[in-house]
Coordinates of C-alpha atoms and ligand atoms in Angstrom, one line a residue:
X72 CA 148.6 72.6 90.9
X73 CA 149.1 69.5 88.3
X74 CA 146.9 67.0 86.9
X75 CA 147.0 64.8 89.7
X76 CA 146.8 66.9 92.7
X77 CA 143.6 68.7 90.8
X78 CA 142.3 65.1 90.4
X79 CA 143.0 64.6 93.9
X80 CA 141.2 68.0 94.9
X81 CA 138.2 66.8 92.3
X82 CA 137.5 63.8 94.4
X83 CA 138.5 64.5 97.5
X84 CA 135.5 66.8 97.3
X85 CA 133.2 64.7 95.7
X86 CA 133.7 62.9 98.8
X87 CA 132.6 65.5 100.4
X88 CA 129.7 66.6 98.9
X89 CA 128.9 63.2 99.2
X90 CA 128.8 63.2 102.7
X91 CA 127.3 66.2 102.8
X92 CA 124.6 64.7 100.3
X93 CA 123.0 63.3 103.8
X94 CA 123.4 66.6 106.2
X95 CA 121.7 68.9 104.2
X96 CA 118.7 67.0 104.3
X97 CA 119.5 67.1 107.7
X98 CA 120.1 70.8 107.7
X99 CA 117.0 71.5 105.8
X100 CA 115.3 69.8 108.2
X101 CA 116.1 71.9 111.3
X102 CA 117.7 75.0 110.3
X103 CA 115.1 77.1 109.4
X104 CA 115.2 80.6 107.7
X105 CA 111.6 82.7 109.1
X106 CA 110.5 85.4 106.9
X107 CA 109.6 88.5 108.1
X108 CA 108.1 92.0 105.9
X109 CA 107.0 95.2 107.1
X110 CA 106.2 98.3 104.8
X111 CA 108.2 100.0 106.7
X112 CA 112.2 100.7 105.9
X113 CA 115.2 99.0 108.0
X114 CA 115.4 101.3 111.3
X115 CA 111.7 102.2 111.6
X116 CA 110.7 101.2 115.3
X117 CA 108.8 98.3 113.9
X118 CA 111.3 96.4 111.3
X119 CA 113.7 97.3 114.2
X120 CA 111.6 95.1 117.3
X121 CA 111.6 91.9 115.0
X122 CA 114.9 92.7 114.0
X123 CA 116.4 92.2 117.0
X124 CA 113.9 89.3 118.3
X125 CA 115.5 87.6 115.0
X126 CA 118.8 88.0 116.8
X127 CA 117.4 86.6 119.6
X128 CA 116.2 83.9 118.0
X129 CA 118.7 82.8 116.4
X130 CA 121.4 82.6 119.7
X131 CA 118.2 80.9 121.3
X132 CA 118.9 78.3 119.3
X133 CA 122.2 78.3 118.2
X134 CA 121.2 79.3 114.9
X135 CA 118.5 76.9 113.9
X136 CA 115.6 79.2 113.3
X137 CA 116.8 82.8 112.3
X138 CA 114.6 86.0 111.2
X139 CA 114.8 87.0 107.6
X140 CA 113.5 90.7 107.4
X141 CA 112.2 92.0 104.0
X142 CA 111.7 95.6 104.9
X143 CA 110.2 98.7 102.9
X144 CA 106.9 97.0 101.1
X145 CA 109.8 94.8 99.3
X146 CA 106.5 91.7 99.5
X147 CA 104.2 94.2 98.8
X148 CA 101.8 96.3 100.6
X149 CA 100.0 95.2 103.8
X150 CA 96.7 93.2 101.4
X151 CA 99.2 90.9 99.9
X152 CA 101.4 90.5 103.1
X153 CA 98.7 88.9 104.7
X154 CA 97.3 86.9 102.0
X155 CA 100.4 85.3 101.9
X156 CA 101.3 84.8 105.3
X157 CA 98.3 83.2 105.2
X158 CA 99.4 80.9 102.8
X159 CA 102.8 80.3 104.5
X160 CA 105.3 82.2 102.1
X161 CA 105.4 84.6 104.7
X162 CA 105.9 83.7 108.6
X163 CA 106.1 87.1 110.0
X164 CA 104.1 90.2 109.2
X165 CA 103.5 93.4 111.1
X166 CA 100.8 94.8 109.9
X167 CA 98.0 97.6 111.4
X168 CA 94.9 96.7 112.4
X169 CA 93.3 99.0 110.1
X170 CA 93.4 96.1 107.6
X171 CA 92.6 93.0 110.0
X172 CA 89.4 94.0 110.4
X173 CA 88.0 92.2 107.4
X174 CA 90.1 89.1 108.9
X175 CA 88.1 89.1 112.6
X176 CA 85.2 91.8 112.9
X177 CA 86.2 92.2 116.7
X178 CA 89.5 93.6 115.8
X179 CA 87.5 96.7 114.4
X180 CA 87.1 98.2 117.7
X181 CA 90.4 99.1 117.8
X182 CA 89.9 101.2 114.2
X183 CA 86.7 103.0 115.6
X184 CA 87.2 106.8 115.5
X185 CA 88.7 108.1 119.1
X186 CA 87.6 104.9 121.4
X187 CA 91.2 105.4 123.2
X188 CA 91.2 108.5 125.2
X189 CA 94.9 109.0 124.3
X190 CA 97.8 106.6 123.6
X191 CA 98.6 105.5 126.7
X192 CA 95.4 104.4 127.2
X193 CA 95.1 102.2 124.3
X194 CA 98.7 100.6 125.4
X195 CA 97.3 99.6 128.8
X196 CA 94.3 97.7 126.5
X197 CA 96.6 95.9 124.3
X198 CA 98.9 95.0 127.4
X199 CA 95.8 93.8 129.2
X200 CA 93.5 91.2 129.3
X201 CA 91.7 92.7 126.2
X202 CA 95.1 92.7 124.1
X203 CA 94.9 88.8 125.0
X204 CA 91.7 87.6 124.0
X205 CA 92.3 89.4 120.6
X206 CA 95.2 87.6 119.8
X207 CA 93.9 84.4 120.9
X208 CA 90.2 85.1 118.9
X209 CA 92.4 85.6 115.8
X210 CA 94.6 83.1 116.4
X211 CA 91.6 80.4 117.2
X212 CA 89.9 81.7 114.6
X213 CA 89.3 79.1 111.9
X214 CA 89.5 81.3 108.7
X215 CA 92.1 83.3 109.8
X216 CA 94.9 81.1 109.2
X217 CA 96.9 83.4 111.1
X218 CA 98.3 83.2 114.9
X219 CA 98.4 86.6 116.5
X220 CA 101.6 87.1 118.3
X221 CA 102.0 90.3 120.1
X222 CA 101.3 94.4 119.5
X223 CA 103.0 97.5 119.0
X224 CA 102.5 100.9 119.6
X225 CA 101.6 103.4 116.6
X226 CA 101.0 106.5 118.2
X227 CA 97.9 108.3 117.0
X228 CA 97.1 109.0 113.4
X229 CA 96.5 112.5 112.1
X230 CA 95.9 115.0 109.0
X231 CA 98.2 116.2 106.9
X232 CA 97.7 118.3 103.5
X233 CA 98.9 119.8 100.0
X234 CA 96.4 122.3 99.7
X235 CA 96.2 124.8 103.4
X236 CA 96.9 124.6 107.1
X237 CA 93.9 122.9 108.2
X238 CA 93.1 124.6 111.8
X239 CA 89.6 123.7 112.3
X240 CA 87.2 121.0 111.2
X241 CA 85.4 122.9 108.9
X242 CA 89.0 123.6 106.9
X243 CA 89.2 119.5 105.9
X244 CA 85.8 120.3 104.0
X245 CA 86.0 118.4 100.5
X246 CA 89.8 117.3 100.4
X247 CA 90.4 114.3 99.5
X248 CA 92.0 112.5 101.9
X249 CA 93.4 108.8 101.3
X250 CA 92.6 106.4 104.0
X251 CA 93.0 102.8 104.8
X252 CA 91.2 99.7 102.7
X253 CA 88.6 99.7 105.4
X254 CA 85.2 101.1 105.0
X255 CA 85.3 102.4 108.5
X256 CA 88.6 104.6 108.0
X257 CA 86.0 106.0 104.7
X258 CA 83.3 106.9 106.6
X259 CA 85.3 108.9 109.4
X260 CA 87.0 111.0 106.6
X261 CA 83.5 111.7 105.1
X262 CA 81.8 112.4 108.5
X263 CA 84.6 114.8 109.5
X264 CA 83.8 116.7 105.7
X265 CA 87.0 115.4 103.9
X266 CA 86.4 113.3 100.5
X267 CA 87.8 109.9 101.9
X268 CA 89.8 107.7 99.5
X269 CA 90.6 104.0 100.5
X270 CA 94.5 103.5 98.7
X271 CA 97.6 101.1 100.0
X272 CA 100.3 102.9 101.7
X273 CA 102.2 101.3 98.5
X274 CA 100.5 103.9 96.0
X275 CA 100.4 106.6 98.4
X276 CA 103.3 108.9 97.8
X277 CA 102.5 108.8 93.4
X278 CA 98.8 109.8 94.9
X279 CA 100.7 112.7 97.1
X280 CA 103.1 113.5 94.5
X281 CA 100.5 113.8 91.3
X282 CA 97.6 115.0 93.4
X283 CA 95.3 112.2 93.1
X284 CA 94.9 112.9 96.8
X285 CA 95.6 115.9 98.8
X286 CA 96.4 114.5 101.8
X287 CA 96.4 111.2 104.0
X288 CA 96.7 111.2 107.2
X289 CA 99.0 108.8 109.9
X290 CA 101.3 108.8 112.8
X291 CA 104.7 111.4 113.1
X292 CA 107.1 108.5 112.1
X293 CA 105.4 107.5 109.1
X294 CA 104.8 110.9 107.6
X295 CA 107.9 111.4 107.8
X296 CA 109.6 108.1 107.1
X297 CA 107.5 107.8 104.0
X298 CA 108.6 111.2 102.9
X299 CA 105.2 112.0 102.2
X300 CA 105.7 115.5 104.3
X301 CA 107.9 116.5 101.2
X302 CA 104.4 116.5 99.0
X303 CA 102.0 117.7 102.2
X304 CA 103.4 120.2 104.6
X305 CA 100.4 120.9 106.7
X306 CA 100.0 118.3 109.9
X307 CA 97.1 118.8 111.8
X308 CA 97.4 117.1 115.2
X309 CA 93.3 115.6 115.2
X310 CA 94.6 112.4 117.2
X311 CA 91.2 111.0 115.4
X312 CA 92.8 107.2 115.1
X313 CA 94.6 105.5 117.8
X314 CA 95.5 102.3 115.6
X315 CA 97.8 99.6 117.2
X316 CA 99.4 97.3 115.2
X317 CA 99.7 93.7 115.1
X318 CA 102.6 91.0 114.4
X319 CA 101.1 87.9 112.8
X320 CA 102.4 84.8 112.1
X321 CA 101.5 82.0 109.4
X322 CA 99.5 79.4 111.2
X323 CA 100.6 77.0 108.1
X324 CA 104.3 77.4 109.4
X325 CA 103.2 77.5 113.6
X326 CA 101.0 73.7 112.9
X327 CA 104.7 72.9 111.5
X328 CA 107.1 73.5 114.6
X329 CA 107.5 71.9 118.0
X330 CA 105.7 73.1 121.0
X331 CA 108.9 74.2 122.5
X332 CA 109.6 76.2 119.6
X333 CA 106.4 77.8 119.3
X334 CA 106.7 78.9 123.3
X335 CA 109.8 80.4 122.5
X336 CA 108.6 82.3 119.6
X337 CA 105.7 83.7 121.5
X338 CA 107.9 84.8 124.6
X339 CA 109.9 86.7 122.3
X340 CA 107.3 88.3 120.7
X341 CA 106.0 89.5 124.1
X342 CA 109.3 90.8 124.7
X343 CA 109.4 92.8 121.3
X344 CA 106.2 94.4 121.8
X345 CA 108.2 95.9 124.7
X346 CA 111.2 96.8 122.9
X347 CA 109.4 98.3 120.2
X348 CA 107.7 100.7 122.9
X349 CA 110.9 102.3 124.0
X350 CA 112.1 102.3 119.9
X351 CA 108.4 104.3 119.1
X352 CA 109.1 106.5 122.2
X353 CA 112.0 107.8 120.9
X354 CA 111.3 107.6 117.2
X355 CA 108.2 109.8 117.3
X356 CA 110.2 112.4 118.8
X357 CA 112.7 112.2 116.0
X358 CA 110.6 112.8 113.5
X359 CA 108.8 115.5 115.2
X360 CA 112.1 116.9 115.4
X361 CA 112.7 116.3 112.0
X362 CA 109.2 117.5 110.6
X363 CA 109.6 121.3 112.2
X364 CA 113.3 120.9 110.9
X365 CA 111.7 120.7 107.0
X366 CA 109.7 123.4 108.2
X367 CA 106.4 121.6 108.1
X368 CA 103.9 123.7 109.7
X369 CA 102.4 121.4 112.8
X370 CA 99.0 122.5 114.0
X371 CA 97.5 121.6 117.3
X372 CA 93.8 122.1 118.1
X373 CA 92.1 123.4 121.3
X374 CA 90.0 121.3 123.2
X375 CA 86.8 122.7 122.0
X376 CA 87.9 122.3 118.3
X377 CA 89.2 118.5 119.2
X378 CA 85.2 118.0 120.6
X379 CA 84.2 118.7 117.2
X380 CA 85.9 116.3 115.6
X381 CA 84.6 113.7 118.3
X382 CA 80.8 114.9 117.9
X383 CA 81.3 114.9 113.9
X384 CA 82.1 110.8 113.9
X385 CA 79.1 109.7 115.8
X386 CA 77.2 108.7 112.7
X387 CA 79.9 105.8 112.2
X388 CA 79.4 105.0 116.0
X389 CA 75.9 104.5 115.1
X390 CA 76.8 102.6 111.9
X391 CA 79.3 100.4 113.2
X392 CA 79.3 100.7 117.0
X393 CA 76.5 98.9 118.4
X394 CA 77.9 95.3 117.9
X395 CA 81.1 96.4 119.6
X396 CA 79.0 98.2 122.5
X397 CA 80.2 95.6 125.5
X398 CA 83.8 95.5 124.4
X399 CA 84.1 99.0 124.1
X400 CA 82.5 99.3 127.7
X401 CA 85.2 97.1 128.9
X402 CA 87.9 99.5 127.0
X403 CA 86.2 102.7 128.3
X404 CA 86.4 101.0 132.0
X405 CA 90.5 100.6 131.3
X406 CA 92.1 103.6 133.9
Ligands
BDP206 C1 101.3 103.1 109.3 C2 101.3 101.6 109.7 C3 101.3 100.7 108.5 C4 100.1 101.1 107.6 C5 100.2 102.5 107.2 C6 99.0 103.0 106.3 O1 102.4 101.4 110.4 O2 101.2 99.4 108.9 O3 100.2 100.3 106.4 O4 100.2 103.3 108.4 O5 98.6 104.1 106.5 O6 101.2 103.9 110.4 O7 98.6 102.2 105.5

């Protein structure tokens, strides 16, 4: 190329940056990148559902608003997603309830020790007319500063262990078991004779790894997702949690968009927290798969043993129960 032609190419795009200089404020205004986090890795049921409602999204509307997913605790752990969804860095986080509790007291029924009779029974709750006046108390909620968009399923949570195979309730005696930041999650461990530990799932696998804890306990996918079954090879199948989880979005951002936007961004989110279903479905049978593959040695517990474990939490029913005592009434008279 000579001189003149480069002079030519030299202006010929100032030119056009020039006119450009008025559509990307344009742009800026309507094209809109949403960001999403999960602690969970790319591929985990989860990260997956808003994954593909990003998709959806974005051929919605032609690629104005798009889904940004930052996987794999790449924001940090579920404390600081919310704090700063809440402050609108964030738009998207899907996060358990275990931790919303401290955000609206009433979402603590769902963390109270067995109050689902199994998992299917706590998906007909959250699909039901119980599922929507949660989301709408946190949403209307004037301190949240969050809008609750839809669930998804997490299976039930459950034991596992460094030290032994833990078949009965008396074996959990004294291990120290990490739990969720939630004083309800501590008091179950204790009242079923562990040592329980409040600790992010962020510092969890160092815990595993240099025995600061001996165990934890969660659902299949995440034990085995989070590799934490390489550190703990005894699962215990207590079922004593039946946790769903919850996809939030930044009420600064929501005050922000159009009404037609926000309609679409809810019906899509309805529709994830039945994609993600199907995703956790088959997911939870992977890693069970996987699991006995490593040779982790899964324990089930008789009935008998599993009444045990119920009778053994009552003390945080009588701690914490009373004020929920009409809601879970209504969640007991789910069939
Ligand atoms: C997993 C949940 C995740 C929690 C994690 C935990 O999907 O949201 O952070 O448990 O134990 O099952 O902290």
């Amino acid at each position: 190329m000579d001189r003149r032609n480069f002079a030519g190419l030299i202006a010929a795009s100032a030119i056009l940056a020039a006119g450009l200089g008025a559509t990307p404020a344009a742009l800026a205004q309507s094209k809109q990148v949403l960001k999403a986090t999960d602690v969970h890795p790319l591929g985990y049921p989860t990260v997956e559902a808003v994954v593909r409602m990003g998709k959806k999204l974005e051929t919605a509307t032609n690629g104005r608003l798009s889904i940004q997913m930052y996987p794999s605790m790449q924001l940090g752990g579920e404390k600081e997603m919310i704090e700063q969804t809440q402050v609108g860095a964030i738009q998207y986080a899907r996060i358990s309830v275990g931790p919303m509790g401290s955000i609206v007291d009433d979402l603590n029924v769902f963390n109270m020790p067995f109050v689902f009779r199994d998992v299917p029974h706590m998906n007909k709750v959250i699909d039901g007319p119980i599922g929507d006046e949660l989301l709408k108390k946190l949403t209307d909620s004037p301190t949240s500063k969050l809008v609750g968009l839809c669930w998804m399923d997490a299976g039930a949570r459950s034991f596992y262990n460094s030290k032994k195979p833990v078949k009965t309730i008396d074996d959990l005696k004294g291990l120290k078991i990490r739990m969720m930041g939630n004083p309800i999650f501590v008091d179950t461990a204790n009242a079923i004779g562990a040592n329980g530990i409040a600790m992010g799932f962020d510092q969890l696998i160092s815990a595993l790894q240099t025995g600061v804890v001996d165990g934890a306990e969660n659902n299949p996918p995440s034990y085995e997702s989070g590799k934490h079954y390489q550190f703990a090879k005894y699962y215990s199948l207590s079922e004593h949690l039946i946790i769903p989880e919850i996809l939030v979005f930044s009420r600064a951002t929501w005050d922000k968009m159009s009404k037609d936007d926000q309609a679409l961004l809810t019906k899509l989110a309805k529709e994830a927290q039945k994609e993600e279903r199907t995703l956790w479905n088959e997911r939870e049978k992977a890693s069970m798969a996987e699991l006995k593959k490593q040779g982790i040695e899964v324990i089930t517990f008789s009935p008998d043993e599993k009444k045990k474990f119920q009778a053994a939490v009552k003390p945080v029913w009588d701690k914490y129960g009373a004020k929920y005592t009409a809601l879970v009434q209504r969640i007991q008279d789910v069939k």
